[in-house]
Amino acid sequence: MTQHQTPADLASLDDQFASLDLAGRLSLAASLGRAVFTTSLGIEDQVITAAIGLNRLPIDVATLETGRLFMESVVLINQTEERFGLTIRRFRPAQKDVDAYAAQYGLNGFYDSVEARHACCGVRKLKPLASALAGAEIWITGLRRGQSGNRATTPFVEFDAERALIKVNPLADWSLDAINAFVADHGVPINPLHARGYPSIGCEPCTRAIKPGEPERAGRWWWENDEKRECGLHVPETATAIAIPTRA
């Protein structure tokens, strides 16, 4: 897809998304081409899945079942499918890749260095993500500006040059209060770990509960010092996304 890749076209699209509610944003995303929403089963993603299911939108829903998820997250996949009458496609890492990683770094070698952690994310997340997005033109995510300083300028729409598709962030301007209100109003099932101090949930060995006053994503890869800790799904090591300035 090429017609929305220039900054001017992105700005026009961003304006359109800004004026719509969540269902409208998702409908617009689906109208742009084959759309895939990748969910990590966090509360933001549950809101998007609910909107897709309740409005019967033509958007594929996928999740990366890394093999190291909390059991609560695995159980939530089935609960969500039943609640909204949809199918969440599971994408898992190849066993040969997991074995190769373990042979080089050790199964839990991600604690030892940033390089090893990135390699683990590559095996368990990035390669399965590539399979999940195969043939997609639109990638929908649950990114919000309030999740971390690294995501504070998240636009509604950007072009991901690395994957050659349009990335849509329909909750970019949503507050956590708005997220919680939607969950309550629509009976959205959420991960019980949220109530135990886990606002951001990834793989079990790499996620801890946050302390009072910490940012939402402080519990992710907490042993690393870099405040911009990411797995590479949304913030690659090199700039590959064409984005536009966000509104105040």
Coordinates of C-alpha atoms in Angstrom, one line a residue:
M1 CA 0.0 0.0 0.0
T2 CA 1.5 3.3 -1.0
Q3 CA -1.1 6.0 -1.2
H4 CA -0.8 7.1 2.4
Q5 CA 3.0 6.9 2.9
T6 CA 3.9 10.6 2.5
P7 CA 3.9 12.9 5.5
A8 CA 1.1 14.9 4.0
D9 CA -1.1 11.9 3.5
L10 CA -0.3 10.7 7.0
A11 CA -1.3 14.0 8.4
S12 CA -4.6 13.9 6.5
L13 CA -5.3 10.4 7.8
D14 CA -4.4 11.4 11.3
D15 CA -6.9 14.3 11.2
Q16 CA -9.6 11.8 10.2
F17 CA -8.8 9.4 13.0
A18 CA -8.7 12.3 15.6
S19 CA -12.3 13.2 14.8
L20 CA -13.8 9.7 15.3
D21 CA -14.7 7.5 18.2
L22 CA -13.1 4.1 18.7
A23 CA -15.5 2.2 16.5
G24 CA -15.2 4.8 13.8
R25 CA -11.4 4.7 14.0
L26 CA -11.4 0.9 13.7
S27 CA -13.9 1.0 10.8
L28 CA -11.7 3.6 9.0
A29 CA -8.6 1.4 9.5
A30 CA -10.4 -1.6 8.1
S31 CA -11.4 0.4 5.0
L32 CA -7.8 1.1 4.2
G33 CA -6.9 -2.5 3.5
R34 CA -6.5 -5.9 5.1
A35 CA -6.2 -5.1 8.8
V36 CA -4.6 -7.1 11.6
F37 CA -4.8 -6.3 15.3
T38 CA -2.1 -7.8 17.4
T39 CA -3.2 -8.1 21.1
S40 CA -1.0 -8.8 24.1
L41 CA -4.2 -9.2 26.2
G42 CA -3.5 -6.1 28.2
I43 CA -6.3 -3.8 29.2
E44 CA -5.9 -1.5 26.2
D45 CA -5.9 -4.4 23.8
Q46 CA -8.9 -5.9 25.5
V47 CA -10.8 -2.6 24.7
I48 CA -9.9 -2.8 21.1
T49 CA -10.8 -6.5 20.8
A50 CA -14.1 -5.7 22.4
A51 CA -14.8 -2.9 19.9
I52 CA -13.9 -5.2 17.0
G53 CA -16.2 -8.0 18.3
L54 CA -19.1 -5.9 19.4
N55 CA -19.2 -4.0 16.1
R56 CA -18.4 -7.1 14.0
L57 CA -15.6 -5.3 12.2
P58 CA -13.6 -7.1 9.4
I59 CA -10.3 -7.0 11.4
D60 CA -8.2 -10.1 12.1
V61 CA -7.2 -10.5 15.7
A62 CA -3.9 -12.2 16.5
T63 CA -1.7 -12.7 19.6
L64 CA 1.9 -13.8 20.1
E65 CA 1.8 -16.8 22.4
T66 CA 5.5 -16.6 23.3
G67 CA 5.7 -19.7 25.4
R68 CA 6.6 -17.6 28.5
L69 CA 3.2 -15.9 29.1
F70 CA 1.5 -15.7 32.5
M71 CA -1.1 -18.5 32.7
E72 CA -3.6 -15.7 33.4
S73 CA -2.9 -14.3 30.0
V74 CA -3.3 -17.7 28.3
V75 CA -6.6 -18.3 30.0
L76 CA -7.8 -14.8 29.0
I77 CA -7.4 -15.7 25.3
N78 CA -10.2 -18.3 25.5
Q79 CA -12.4 -16.1 27.7
T80 CA -12.1 -13.2 25.2
E81 CA -13.0 -15.4 22.3
E82 CA -16.1 -16.6 24.0
R83 CA -17.2 -13.2 25.3
F84 CA -17.0 -11.5 21.8
G85 CA -17.6 -14.4 19.5
L86 CA -14.4 -14.1 17.6
T87 CA -11.2 -16.0 16.9
I88 CA -7.8 -14.9 18.2
R89 CA -5.1 -16.5 16.1
R90 CA -2.1 -17.7 18.0
F91 CA 1.4 -17.2 16.7
R92 CA 4.2 -19.1 18.5
P93 CA 8.0 -19.2 18.1
A94 CA 9.6 -21.9 16.1
Q95 CA 11.0 -24.6 18.4
K96 CA 14.3 -24.6 16.4
D97 CA 14.7 -20.9 17.1
V98 CA 14.0 -21.3 20.8
D99 CA 16.5 -24.2 21.0
A100 CA 19.1 -22.2 19.1
Y101 CA 18.6 -19.3 21.5
A102 CA 19.0 -21.5 24.5
A103 CA 22.1 -23.1 23.1
Q104 CA 23.8 -19.7 22.7
Y105 CA 22.5 -17.7 25.7
G106 CA 20.8 -20.2 28.0
L107 CA 17.0 -20.4 28.4
N108 CA 16.9 -17.4 30.7
G109 CA 20.0 -15.7 29.3
F110 CA 17.9 -12.5 28.7
Y111 CA 18.8 -11.4 32.3
D112 CA 22.5 -11.3 31.4
S113 CA 22.7 -8.7 28.7
V114 CA 20.6 -6.4 26.6
E115 CA 21.8 -8.2 23.5
A116 CA 20.6 -11.5 24.9
R117 CA 17.2 -10.0 25.8
H118 CA 16.8 -8.5 22.4
A119 CA 17.6 -11.9 20.9
C120 CA 15.0 -13.5 23.0
C121 CA 12.4 -11.0 22.0
G122 CA 13.4 -11.5 18.4
V123 CA 12.8 -15.3 18.6
R124 CA 9.6 -15.2 20.7
K125 CA 8.0 -11.9 19.4
L126 CA 9.4 -10.4 16.3
K127 CA 9.6 -13.5 14.1
P128 CA 6.0 -14.6 15.1
L129 CA 4.9 -11.0 14.6
A130 CA 6.1 -11.2 11.0
S131 CA 4.0 -14.3 10.5
A132 CA 1.0 -12.6 12.1
L133 CA 1.3 -9.6 9.8
A134 CA 2.0 -11.5 6.6
G135 CA -0.3 -10.1 3.9
A136 CA -1.6 -7.3 6.1
E137 CA -1.8 -3.7 4.9
I138 CA -2.9 -2.2 8.2
W139 CA -1.4 -3.0 11.6
I140 CA -3.6 -2.0 14.6
T141 CA -2.0 -1.7 18.0
G142 CA -3.0 -0.7 21.6
L143 CA -0.3 1.9 22.0
R144 CA -1.2 4.9 24.2
R145 CA 0.7 8.1 24.8
G146 CA 0.3 7.8 28.5
Q147 CA 2.0 4.4 28.8
S148 CA 5.5 5.7 28.9
G149 CA 7.7 8.7 28.0
N150 CA 8.9 6.7 25.0
R151 CA 5.3 6.6 23.7
A152 CA 4.3 10.1 24.6
T153 CA 4.3 11.3 20.9
T154 CA 2.4 8.3 19.5
P155 CA 0.3 9.4 16.5
F156 CA -3.0 7.8 15.4
V157 CA -1.4 6.7 12.2
E158 CA 2.1 6.2 10.9
F159 CA 3.9 4.3 8.2
D160 CA 6.0 1.4 9.3
A161 CA 8.7 1.3 6.7
E162 CA 10.4 -1.8 8.2
R163 CA 7.2 -3.8 7.6
A164 CA 5.8 -1.7 4.7
L165 CA 2.4 -1.2 6.2
I166 CA 0.3 1.5 7.9
K167 CA 0.3 1.3 11.6
V168 CA -2.9 2.6 13.4
N169 CA -3.0 3.4 17.1
P170 CA -6.7 4.1 17.8
L171 CA -6.2 4.6 21.5
A172 CA -3.3 7.0 21.2
D173 CA -5.1 9.8 23.0
W174 CA -7.1 7.7 25.5
S175 CA -6.4 8.1 29.2
L176 CA -6.3 5.1 31.6
D177 CA -9.5 6.4 33.2
A178 CA -11.2 6.2 29.8
I179 CA -9.9 2.7 29.3
N180 CA -11.3 1.6 32.7
A181 CA -14.6 3.3 32.0
F182 CA -15.0 1.4 28.7
V183 CA -14.2 -1.9 30.4
A184 CA -16.8 -1.3 33.1
D185 CA -19.5 -0.1 30.6
H186 CA -19.1 -3.1 28.2
G187 CA -18.2 -5.9 30.6
V188 CA -14.8 -6.5 29.0
P189 CA -12.8 -9.4 30.6
I190 CA -9.4 -8.2 31.7
N191 CA -6.3 -9.9 33.0
P192 CA -6.5 -10.4 36.8
L193 CA -2.9 -9.4 37.1
H194 CA -3.9 -5.7 36.5
A195 CA -5.5 -5.8 40.0
R196 CA -2.2 -7.1 41.4
G197 CA -0.1 -4.2 40.3
Y198 CA 0.7 -5.2 36.7
P199 CA -0.6 -2.4 34.4
S200 CA 1.7 -3.7 31.5
I201 CA 1.9 -7.4 31.1
G202 CA 4.4 -9.3 28.9
C203 CA 6.3 -12.6 29.4
E204 CA 6.2 -13.8 33.0
P205 CA 10.0 -13.8 33.5
C206 CA 10.3 -10.3 32.2
T207 CA 7.4 -8.6 34.0
R208 CA 7.0 -7.5 37.6
A209 CA 4.4 -5.5 39.5
I210 CA 5.1 -1.8 39.6
K211 CA 5.7 0.3 42.7
P212 CA 3.6 3.3 43.7
G213 CA 4.4 6.3 41.5
E214 CA 6.3 4.3 38.9
P215 CA 5.4 4.6 35.2
E216 CA 3.0 2.0 33.7
R217 CA 5.8 0.2 31.9
A218 CA 8.4 0.3 34.7
G219 CA 7.7 -3.4 35.4
R220 CA 8.9 -4.5 32.0
W221 CA 12.6 -5.7 31.8
W222 CA 13.0 -4.0 35.2
W223 CA 16.6 -5.1 35.6
E224 CA 17.8 -3.0 32.6
N225 CA 18.8 0.7 33.2
D226 CA 17.6 2.1 29.9
E227 CA 14.4 4.1 30.5
K228 CA 13.3 3.4 26.9
R229 CA 13.1 -0.3 27.3
E230 CA 11.2 -1.9 24.4
C231 CA 11.1 -5.3 22.7
G232 CA 11.4 -4.1 19.2
L233 CA 7.8 -4.6 18.2
H234 CA 7.1 -0.8 18.2
V235 CA 10.4 0.9 18.6
P236 CA 13.1 -0.7 16.4
E237 CA 16.8 0.2 17.0
T238 CA 16.8 2.3 13.8
A239 CA 14.1 4.8 12.9
T240 CA 11.8 3.2 10.4
A241 CA 8.4 4.9 10.9
I242 CA 7.2 8.0 9.2
A243 CA 5.1 9.8 11.8
I244 CA 3.5 13.2 12.2
P245 CA 3.5 15.5 15.2
T246 CA 0.8 14.7 17.7
R247 CA -1.7 17.3 19.0
A248 CA -1.6 18.7 22.5

